[in-house]
């Protein structure tokens, strides 16, 4: 091999100098430095394409830059099926229309920001997306994309059970049973990692004396990107004879009516599916034997009172979100001077016999309180406090909560982590 040693090479004529011929490989030895003291062209790692991409699809090639015009349609860009560390591709919004017609990146089985899904979607006008392949672990990483969040934002499914506080029973002579708290369920299939889920747990209605019952308080879940679920507190029951208005209150399930008075309406406000049922009506008798109506439950209406018996509370609804079947949101039984009304399955309290106080609804079931009956103490039973329960795959549970929920991992062997909130708090996905 011949060797030429000179300090400078200049063209024999003109100002152009060619080194080698077409197809030749010009090698710069290891350790050598190619210094540029002027202007270098043709050495860029990105070859910008002169054709504007207007089609609905594009198969991208490493080392190229593309102008993407989505004025007429969205565009899906398929990345190379294999890549080497340092491979680079750039996509730029040619006509500032990506917010109208977005660009979707088909990862073609390689990772993007460390994940194989979901496919990134760029939808801001004027964006320029510069991606470099970093290796198999993280895959393609944007060095510029004008976004502060992951385009491959991860998510997972979370199940919810939201039970409101139960209404309290009515008091005085033949108080009705309190309505069960609203019963609602929900599944969010794509809760993004980092989403803060705010949980509110409603208290039951307070026990009363010589009065109508008190509605329970609402329970709810909410968070960015989630459908807010609110369950309405159970309706307070109507008071008995001597109370100015013995009609049961409306609520998640309606409160039972006092003697000769109607029960309150359930599923108020209306939801799909229904969150509860109506309270039963109270009976009246010339002989003075009055049976108050039972409170409505999540599954069944409260029974009407009769001249010989207080109405039973409507049954609640069972859920297996914890891995075991538990019934919630039963209505309270009506008070009477004959045979008491029984509380409905799901925490409803029994009504009182003559001279007794209604039984409180069971705490953290949303059960309605039982009705009271003269003479003193004749108080209506308090409504049971509500509960909110979340369930998610064990592998996705973040461990970040407030409000001290009970945490059960692999609950009942389901592979799910269950969070039981008995007070207001939050979970960060």
CSV table of C-alpha atoms in Angstrom, one decimal:
chain,number,residue,atom,x,y,z
A,1,UNK,CA,0.0,0.0,0.0
A,2,UNK,CA,1.4,3.4,-1.1
A,3,UNK,CA,1.6,6.1,1.5
A,4,UNK,CA,1.5,9.9,0.7
A,5,UNK,CA,2.9,12.2,3.4
A,6,UNK,CA,2.1,15.9,2.9
A,7,UNK,CA,1.1,18.8,5.1
A,8,UNK,CA,-1.7,20.1,2.8
A,9,UNK,CA,-3.7,19.0,-0.2
A,10,UNK,CA,-5.1,21.6,-2.6
A,11,UNK,CA,-7.0,21.2,-5.9
A,12,UNK,CA,-4.8,21.5,-9.0
A,13,UNK,CA,-7.3,23.9,-10.4
A,14,UNK,CA,-10.6,25.5,-9.3
A,15,UNK,CA,-11.8,25.2,-5.7
A,16,UNK,CA,-13.2,21.7,-5.5
A,17,UNK,CA,-11.3,18.7,-4.2
A,18,UNK,CA,-12.5,15.0,-4.4
A,19,UNK,CA,-11.2,12.3,-2.1
A,20,UNK,CA,-11.8,8.8,-3.4
A,21,UNK,CA,-14.5,7.7,-5.9
A,22,UNK,CA,-18.1,6.8,-5.6
A,23,UNK,CA,-18.6,3.6,-3.6
A,24,UNK,CA,-15.3,4.0,-1.8
A,25,UNK,CA,-15.0,3.9,2.0
A,26,UNK,CA,-12.9,6.6,3.5
A,27,UNK,CA,-11.5,5.5,6.9
A,28,UNK,CA,-10.4,7.8,9.7
A,29,UNK,CA,-8.1,5.8,11.9
A,30,UNK,CA,-8.9,5.2,15.6
A,31,UNK,CA,-7.6,8.0,17.7
A,32,UNK,CA,-7.5,10.5,14.9
A,33,UNK,CA,-9.5,13.7,15.1
A,34,UNK,CA,-11.3,15.3,12.1
A,35,UNK,CA,-11.3,19.0,13.0
A,36,UNK,CA,-13.7,21.4,11.2
A,37,UNK,CA,-12.5,25.0,11.0
A,38,UNK,CA,-14.9,25.9,8.2
A,39,UNK,CA,-18.3,24.8,7.1
A,40,UNK,CA,-19.1,21.0,6.9
A,41,UNK,CA,-22.0,19.7,4.9
A,42,UNK,CA,-23.3,16.2,4.3
A,43,UNK,CA,-22.1,14.9,7.7
A,44,UNK,CA,-25.4,15.3,9.6
A,45,UNK,CA,-26.9,12.1,11.1
A,46,UNK,CA,-30.4,13.1,10.0
A,47,UNK,CA,-31.2,13.2,6.3
A,48,UNK,CA,-34.3,15.4,6.0
A,49,UNK,CA,-36.7,14.1,3.4
A,50,UNK,CA,-37.8,16.5,0.7
A,51,UNK,CA,-41.2,14.9,0.2
A,52,UNK,CA,-44.0,16.1,2.6
A,53,UNK,CA,-45.8,13.2,4.3
A,54,UNK,CA,-49.5,13.6,3.8
A,55,UNK,CA,-50.6,9.9,3.8
A,56,UNK,CA,-52.4,8.2,6.7
A,57,UNK,CA,-49.4,5.9,7.3
A,58,UNK,CA,-45.6,6.1,7.2
A,59,UNK,CA,-42.9,3.4,7.7
A,60,UNK,CA,-40.0,5.4,9.2
A,61,UNK,CA,-36.3,4.7,8.6
A,62,UNK,CA,-33.6,5.5,11.1
A,63,UNK,CA,-31.4,8.5,10.3
A,64,UNK,CA,-34.2,10.4,8.5
A,65,UNK,CA,-36.2,13.5,9.3
A,66,UNK,CA,-39.9,13.7,8.2
A,67,UNK,CA,-42.2,16.6,7.7
A,68,UNK,CA,-45.7,15.3,8.7
A,69,UNK,CA,-48.7,17.2,7.3
A,70,UNK,CA,-52.0,16.1,8.9
A,71,UNK,CA,-54.2,18.8,7.3
A,72,UNK,CA,-56.4,16.2,5.8
A,73,UNK,CA,-56.0,13.1,8.0
A,74,UNK,CA,-54.3,11.7,11.0
A,75,UNK,CA,-51.1,9.7,10.5
A,76,UNK,CA,-49.8,6.5,12.0
A,77,UNK,CA,-46.0,6.2,11.9
A,78,UNK,CA,-44.5,2.7,12.2
A,79,UNK,CA,-41.0,2.6,13.7
A,80,UNK,CA,-38.3,0.2,12.5
A,81,UNK,CA,-38.7,-3.4,13.7
A,82,UNK,CA,-35.1,-3.4,14.8
A,83,UNK,CA,-32.8,-0.7,15.9
A,84,UNK,CA,-29.3,0.0,17.1
A,85,UNK,CA,-28.2,2.3,20.0
A,86,UNK,CA,-27.9,5.8,18.7
A,87,UNK,CA,-30.4,5.5,15.8
A,88,UNK,CA,-32.3,8.7,15.5
A,89,UNK,CA,-35.5,9.8,13.8
A,90,UNK,CA,-37.3,13.2,13.8
A,91,UNK,CA,-40.9,14.0,13.0
A,92,UNK,CA,-42.1,17.6,12.7
A,93,UNK,CA,-45.6,19.1,12.4
A,94,UNK,CA,-45.4,20.6,8.9
A,95,UNK,CA,-48.6,22.6,8.9
A,96,UNK,CA,-49.4,22.9,12.6
A,97,UNK,CA,-52.4,20.6,12.5
A,98,UNK,CA,-51.5,17.8,14.9
A,99,UNK,CA,-54.0,19.0,17.4
A,100,UNK,CA,-56.8,18.4,14.9
A,101,UNK,CA,-55.4,15.2,13.3
A,102,UNK,CA,-52.9,13.5,15.6
A,103,UNK,CA,-49.8,11.5,14.9
A,104,UNK,CA,-49.7,8.0,16.5
A,105,UNK,CA,-46.4,6.2,16.9
A,106,UNK,CA,-46.6,2.4,16.2
A,107,UNK,CA,-43.7,1.0,18.3
A,108,UNK,CA,-43.5,-2.1,16.2
A,109,UNK,CA,-42.7,-4.3,19.2
A,110,UNK,CA,-39.8,-2.2,20.5
A,111,UNK,CA,-40.0,-0.2,23.8
A,112,UNK,CA,-40.8,3.5,23.9
A,113,UNK,CA,-39.9,5.2,27.1
A,114,UNK,CA,-39.5,1.7,28.6
A,115,UNK,CA,-42.9,0.3,27.6
A,116,UNK,CA,-44.4,-1.6,24.7
A,117,UNK,CA,-47.8,0.1,25.1
A,118,UNK,CA,-49.8,2.2,24.8
A,119,UNK,CA,-48.7,3.7,21.4
A,120,UNK,CA,-47.7,7.3,21.9
A,121,UNK,CA,-50.0,9.9,20.5
A,122,UNK,CA,-48.7,13.4,19.7
A,123,UNK,CA,-51.5,16.0,19.3
A,124,UNK,CA,-50.1,19.5,19.9
A,125,UNK,CA,-49.8,21.9,17.1
A,126,UNK,CA,-46.2,22.7,16.1
A,127,UNK,CA,-44.7,19.7,17.8
A,128,UNK,CA,-41.3,18.3,16.8
A,129,UNK,CA,-40.5,14.8,18.0
A,130,UNK,CA,-36.9,13.8,18.1
A,131,UNK,CA,-36.3,10.2,19.2
A,132,UNK,CA,-33.1,8.2,19.8
A,133,UNK,CA,-32.8,4.5,20.4
A,134,UNK,CA,-31.2,3.8,23.8
A,135,UNK,CA,-31.2,0.0,23.8
A,136,UNK,CA,-33.7,-2.7,24.6
A,137,UNK,CA,-34.5,-1.6,28.2
A,138,UNK,CA,-36.0,1.8,27.5
A,139,UNK,CA,-36.0,1.6,23.8
A,140,UNK,CA,-36.8,4.8,21.9
A,141,UNK,CA,-36.5,7.9,24.1
A,142,UNK,CA,-37.6,11.4,23.0
A,143,UNK,CA,-34.8,13.9,23.3
A,144,UNK,CA,-37.3,16.6,22.2
A,145,UNK,CA,-41.1,16.2,22.1
A,146,UNK,CA,-42.5,19.3,23.9
A,147,UNK,CA,-44.3,17.1,26.4
A,148,UNK,CA,-43.6,16.9,30.2
A,149,UNK,CA,-45.5,13.6,30.8
A,150,UNK,CA,-44.9,10.1,29.5
A,151,UNK,CA,-46.5,9.5,26.1
A,152,UNK,CA,-46.6,5.9,27.2
A,153,UNK,CA,-48.5,6.7,30.4
A,154,UNK,CA,-49.2,3.4,32.2
A,155,UNK,CA,-52.6,2.5,33.6
A,156,UNK,CA,-54.5,-0.4,35.3
A,157,UNK,CA,-58.0,-1.4,36.3
A,158,UNK,CA,-59.6,-0.5,39.7
A,159,UNK,CA,-62.9,-1.7,41.0
A,160,UNK,CA,-64.9,0.5,43.4
A,161,UNK,CA,-67.8,0.0,45.9
A,162,UNK,CA,-69.3,3.2,47.3
A,163,UNK,CA,-71.8,2.9,50.1
A,164,UNK,CA,-73.3,6.1,51.7
A,165,UNK,CA,-74.3,6.5,55.3
A,166,UNK,CA,-77.8,5.1,56.3
A,167,UNK,CA,-80.6,7.3,57.4
A,168,UNK,CA,-81.7,7.2,61.1
A,169,UNK,CA,-85.1,5.9,62.3
A,170,UNK,CA,-88.0,8.1,63.3
A,171,UNK,CA,-89.1,8.6,66.8
A,172,UNK,CA,-92.1,9.2,69.1
A,173,UNK,CA,-95.1,6.9,68.5
A,174,UNK,CA,-94.3,4.4,65.8
A,175,UNK,CA,-91.3,5.8,64.0
A,176,UNK,CA,-90.3,4.5,60.6
A,177,UNK,CA,-87.1,2.7,59.7
A,178,UNK,CA,-84.2,4.7,58.2
A,179,UNK,CA,-83.4,4.1,54.5
A,180,UNK,CA,-80.2,2.3,53.6
A,181,UNK,CA,-77.3,4.4,52.1
A,182,UNK,CA,-77.0,4.5,48.4
A,183,UNK,CA,-75.2,1.5,46.9
A,184,UNK,CA,-73.1,2.0,43.8
A,185,UNK,CA,-70.2,0.2,42.0
A,186,UNK,CA,-67.8,1.2,39.3
A,187,UNK,CA,-64.9,-0.2,37.4
A,188,UNK,CA,-62.3,2.1,35.8
A,189,UNK,CA,-60.3,0.1,33.3
A,190,UNK,CA,-57.6,2.7,32.7
A,191,UNK,CA,-56.5,4.5,35.8
A,192,UNK,CA,-53.3,6.3,35.0
A,193,UNK,CA,-50.3,5.8,37.3
A,194,UNK,CA,-50.0,8.9,39.5
A,195,UNK,CA,-53.8,9.6,39.6
A,196,UNK,CA,-55.0,10.7,43.0
A,197,UNK,CA,-58.3,9.1,43.9
A,198,UNK,CA,-60.1,11.1,46.6
A,199,UNK,CA,-62.4,9.1,48.9
A,200,UNK,CA,-65.2,10.5,51.0
A,201,UNK,CA,-67.1,8.2,53.4
A,202,UNK,CA,-70.4,9.5,54.7
A,203,UNK,CA,-71.6,9.2,58.3
A,204,UNK,CA,-75.0,7.8,59.1
A,205,UNK,CA,-77.8,10.0,60.2
A,206,UNK,CA,-77.8,10.8,63.9
A,207,UNK,CA,-80.2,9.3,66.4
A,208,UNK,CA,-83.3,11.5,67.1
A,209,UNK,CA,-85.9,11.8,69.8
A,210,UNK,CA,-89.5,12.8,69.2
A,211,UNK,CA,-88.7,13.7,65.6
A,212,UNK,CA,-88.3,12.5,62.0
A,213,UNK,CA,-85.0,10.7,61.3
A,214,UNK,CA,-82.0,12.4,59.7
A,215,UNK,CA,-80.6,11.6,56.3
A,216,UNK,CA,-77.2,9.9,56.0
A,217,UNK,CA,-74.3,11.6,54.3
A,218,UNK,CA,-73.0,11.0,50.8
A,219,UNK,CA,-70.0,8.8,50.0
A,220,UNK,CA,-67.9,9.4,46.8
A,221,UNK,CA,-64.8,8.7,44.8
A,222,UNK,CA,-63.3,11.2,42.3
A,223,UNK,CA,-60.0,11.8,40.5
A,224,UNK,CA,-58.6,13.3,37.4
A,225,UNK,CA,-59.7,11.3,34.4
A,226,UNK,CA,-62.2,9.2,36.5
A,227,UNK,CA,-66.0,9.2,36.5
A,228,UNK,CA,-67.0,10.6,39.8
A,229,UNK,CA,-69.2,8.2,41.7
A,230,UNK,CA,-71.5,9.7,44.4
A,231,UNK,CA,-73.8,7.5,46.5
A,232,UNK,CA,-76.6,9.4,48.3
A,233,UNK,CA,-77.2,9.1,52.0
A,234,UNK,CA,-80.2,7.0,53.1
A,235,UNK,CA,-83.4,8.9,53.8
A,236,UNK,CA,-84.3,9.6,57.4
A,237,UNK,CA,-87.5,8.0,58.5
A,238,UNK,CA,-90.8,9.6,59.3
A,239,UNK,CA,-91.7,10.2,63.0
A,240,UNK,CA,-94.8,8.7,64.6
A,241,UNK,CA,-97.9,10.3,66.0
A,242,UNK,CA,-97.3,13.7,67.4
A,243,UNK,CA,-94.5,14.6,64.9
A,244,UNK,CA,-95.7,17.4,62.6
A,245,UNK,CA,-94.6,15.5,59.5
A,246,UNK,CA,-94.3,11.8,59.6
A,247,UNK,CA,-93.4,11.3,55.9
A,248,UNK,CA,-90.1,9.5,55.3
A,249,UNK,CA,-87.3,11.5,53.6
A,250,UNK,CA,-86.0,10.7,50.1
A,251,UNK,CA,-82.5,9.4,49.7
A,252,UNK,CA,-80.3,6.6,48.4
A,253,UNK,CA,-83.0,4.4,49.7
A,254,UNK,CA,-86.1,6.1,51.2
A,255,UNK,CA,-87.0,6.3,54.8
A,256,UNK,CA,-90.0,4.5,56.1
A,257,UNK,CA,-93.2,6.5,56.9
A,258,UNK,CA,-94.5,7.0,60.4
A,259,UNK,CA,-98.0,6.0,61.3
A,260,UNK,CA,-100.4,6.7,58.4
A,261,UNK,CA,-97.7,8.5,56.5
A,262,UNK,CA,-95.9,7.5,53.2
A,263,UNK,CA,-92.4,6.4,52.9
A,264,UNK,CA,-89.7,8.4,51.1
A,265,UNK,CA,-88.5,7.8,47.6
A,266,UNK,CA,-85.3,5.8,47.0
A,267,UNK,CA,-82.8,6.2,44.2
A,268,UNK,CA,-82.7,10.0,44.7
A,269,UNK,CA,-81.0,11.4,42.8
A,270,UNK,CA,-81.6,8.7,40.1
A,271,UNK,CA,-78.6,6.7,39.0
A,272,UNK,CA,-78.1,3.8,36.5
A,273,UNK,CA,-78.3,1.2,37.8
A,274,UNK,CA,-80.5,2.3,40.7
A,275,UNK,CA,-78.8,3.0,44.0
A,276,UNK,CA,-81.7,2.1,46.2
A,277,UNK,CA,-85.4,1.7,46.8
A,278,UNK,CA,-88.5,3.4,48.4
A,279,UNK,CA,-89.4,3.2,52.0
A,280,UNK,CA,-92.6,1.5,53.2
A,281,UNK,CA,-95.7,3.4,54.2
A,282,UNK,CA,-96.9,3.5,57.8
A,283,UNK,CA,-100.3,2.1,58.7
A,284,UNK,CA,-103.1,3.7,60.7
A,285,UNK,CA,-105.9,2.1,62.7
A,286,UNK,CA,-108.8,3.4,64.6
A,287,UNK,CA,-107.8,1.2,67.5
A,288,UNK,CA,-104.5,3.0,67.7
A,289,UNK,CA,-102.4,0.0,66.6
A,290,UNK,CA,-99.9,1.6,64.3
A,291,UNK,CA,-97.1,-0.2,62.4
A,292,UNK,CA,-94.5,2.2,60.9
A,293,UNK,CA,-93.0,1.6,57.5
A,294,UNK,CA,-89.6,-0.1,57.0
A,295,UNK,CA,-86.8,1.8,55.3
A,296,UNK,CA,-85.9,1.0,51.7
A,297,UNK,CA,-82.8,-1.2,51.0
A,298,UNK,CA,-80.4,-1.4,48.0
A,299,UNK,CA,-82.2,-4.5,46.7
A,300,UNK,CA,-85.8,-4.2,48.0
A,301,UNK,CA,-88.4,-1.7,49.0
A,302,UNK,CA,-89.2,-1.3,52.7
A,303,UNK,CA,-92.4,-3.2,53.7
A,304,UNK,CA,-95.5,-1.2,54.6
A,305,UNK,CA,-96.5,-1.2,58.3
A,306,UNK,CA,-99.7,-3.0,59.3
A,307,UNK,CA,-102.0,-2.7,62.2
A,308,UNK,CA,-100.2,-5.7,63.8
A,309,UNK,CA,-96.6,-5.3,62.7
A,310,UNK,CA,-94.0,-2.7,61.8
A,311,UNK,CA,-92.7,-3.0,58.3
A,312,UNK,CA,-89.5,-4.9,57.7
A,313,UNK,CA,-86.6,-3.0,56.2
A,314,UNK,CA,-85.7,-3.7,52.6
A,315,UNK,CA,-82.8,-6.0,52.0
A,316,UNK,CA,-79.4,-4.6,50.9
A,317,UNK,CA,-77.2,-5.9,48.1
A,318,UNK,CA,-74.2,-8.2,48.4
A,319,UNK,CA,-70.7,-7.6,47.0
A,320,UNK,CA,-67.7,-9.8,46.7
A,321,UNK,CA,-65.2,-7.0,46.1
A,322,UNK,CA,-63.3,-8.0,49.2
A,323,UNK,CA,-63.1,-11.6,48.1
A,324,UNK,CA,-66.0,-12.6,50.4
A,325,UNK,CA,-69.7,-11.9,49.9
A,326,UNK,CA,-70.9,-9.1,52.2
A,327,UNK,CA,-74.3,-7.4,52.1
A,328,UNK,CA,-74.6,-3.6,52.5
A,329,UNK,CA,-77.3,-0.9,52.6
A,330,UNK,CA,-80.2,-2.6,54.3
A,331,UNK,CA,-83.2,-0.6,55.5
A,332,UNK,CA,-84.2,-0.2,59.1
A,333,UNK,CA,-87.3,-1.8,60.6
A,334,UNK,CA,-90.4,0.2,61.6
A,335,UNK,CA,-91.3,0.7,65.2
A,336,UNK,CA,-94.6,-0.5,66.5
A,337,UNK,CA,-96.6,-1.2,69.7
A,338,UNK,CA,-97.3,-4.7,68.5
A,339,UNK,CA,-94.7,-6.7,66.5
A,340,UNK,CA,-91.5,-4.9,65.5
A,341,UNK,CA,-90.2,-4.5,62.0
A,342,UNK,CA,-86.9,-6.3,61.4
A,343,UNK,CA,-84.0,-4.6,59.8
A,344,UNK,CA,-83.1,-5.6,56.3
A,345,UNK,CA,-80.1,-7.7,55.5
A,346,UNK,CA,-77.1,-5.5,55.1
A,347,UNK,CA,-76.9,-3.7,58.4
A,348,UNK,CA,-80.5,-2.5,58.9
A,349,UNK,CA,-81.4,-2.0,62.5
A,350,UNK,CA,-84.6,-3.5,64.0
A,351,UNK,CA,-87.5,-1.3,65.0
A,352,UNK,CA,-88.4,-0.9,68.6
A,353,UNK,CA,-91.3,-2.4,70.6
A,354,UNK,CA,-93.4,-0.2,72.8
A,355,UNK,CA,-91.3,2.0,75.0
A,356,UNK,CA,-88.1,1.2,73.2
A,357,UNK,CA,-85.4,2.7,71.0
A,358,UNK,CA,-84.7,1.6,67.5
A,359,UNK,CA,-81.5,-0.3,66.9
A,360,UNK,CA,-78.7,1.5,65.1
A,361,UNK,CA,-77.7,0.5,61.6
A,362,UNK,CA,-74.4,-1.5,61.5
A,363,UNK,CA,-71.4,0.7,61.1
A,364,UNK,CA,-69.7,0.7,57.7
A,365,UNK,CA,-72.5,-1.1,56.0
A,366,UNK,CA,-74.7,2.0,55.4
A,367,UNK,CA,-77.6,0.3,57.1
A,368,UNK,CA,-80.7,2.3,58.1
A,369,UNK,CA,-81.6,2.8,61.8
A,370,UNK,CA,-84.7,1.2,63.3
A,371,UNK,CA,-87.7,3.2,64.3
A,372,UNK,CA,-88.5,4.1,68.0
A,373,UNK,CA,-91.8,3.7,69.8
A,374,UNK,CA,-93.5,5.5,72.8
A,375,UNK,CA,-93.2,5.9,75.7
A,376,UNK,CA,-89.8,7.2,76.5
A,377,UNK,CA,-86.9,6.8,75.6
A,378,UNK,CA,-88.5,6.2,72.1
A,379,UNK,CA,-85.4,7.3,70.1
A,380,UNK,CA,-84.8,6.4,66.5
A,381,UNK,CA,-81.7,4.3,65.8
A,382,UNK,CA,-78.7,6.0,64.2
A,383,UNK,CA,-77.9,5.2,60.6
A,384,UNK,CA,-74.8,3.1,60.0
A,385,UNK,CA,-71.8,4.8,58.6
A,386,UNK,CA,-70.9,4.1,55.0
A,387,UNK,CA,-67.8,2.6,53.5
A,388,UNK,CA,-65.7,2.9,50.2
A,389,UNK,CA,-63.7,-0.1,49.0
A,390,UNK,CA,-61.1,-0.2,46.1
A,391,UNK,CA,-59.7,-3.3,44.5
A,392,UNK,CA,-56.8,-3.6,42.1
A,393,UNK,CA,-54.2,-6.2,41.0
A,394,UNK,CA,-51.5,-6.8,43.6
A,395,UNK,CA,-48.8,-6.0,41.1
A,396,UNK,CA,-50.2,-2.5,40.5
A,397,UNK,CA,-50.8,-1.4,44.1
A,398,UNK,CA,-48.6,1.6,44.7
A,399,UNK,CA,-48.8,1.7,48.6
A,400,UNK,CA,-49.5,5.4,48.7
A,401,UNK,CA,-52.6,6.2,50.7
A,402,UNK,CA,-54.0,8.7,53.2
A,403,UNK,CA,-56.8,8.3,55.7
A,404,UNK,CA,-55.4,4.9,57.0
A,405,UNK,CA,-57.5,2.4,55.0
A,406,UNK,CA,-57.3,-1.2,55.8
A,407,UNK,CA,-55.1,-2.9,53.2
A,408,UNK,CA,-55.5,-6.6,52.3
A,409,UNK,CA,-53.0,-8.0,49.8
A,410,UNK,CA,-54.0,-11.1,47.8
A,411,UNK,CA,-57.4,-10.8,49.5
A,412,UNK,CA,-59.0,-14.2,49.8
A,413,UNK,CA,-56.5,-15.5,47.3
A,414,UNK,CA,-57.8,-13.3,44.5
A,415,UNK,CA,-54.5,-11.7,43.6
A,416,UNK,CA,-56.1,-8.4,44.3
A,417,UNK,CA,-55.2,-5.7,46.9
A,418,UNK,CA,-58.3,-4.4,48.6
A,419,UNK,CA,-58.4,-1.0,50.3
A,420,UNK,CA,-61.3,-0.5,52.8
A,421,UNK,CA,-61.9,3.2,53.7
A,422,UNK,CA,-64.0,3.8,56.7
A,423,UNK,CA,-63.0,7.5,56.8
A,424,UNK,CA,-62.1,10.1,54.2
A,425,UNK,CA,-58.8,9.6,52.6
A,426,UNK,CA,-57.1,9.0,49.2
A,427,UNK,CA,-55.1,6.5,47.1
A,428,UNK,CA,-52.5,7.4,44.6
A,429,UNK,CA,-52.4,5.0,41.7
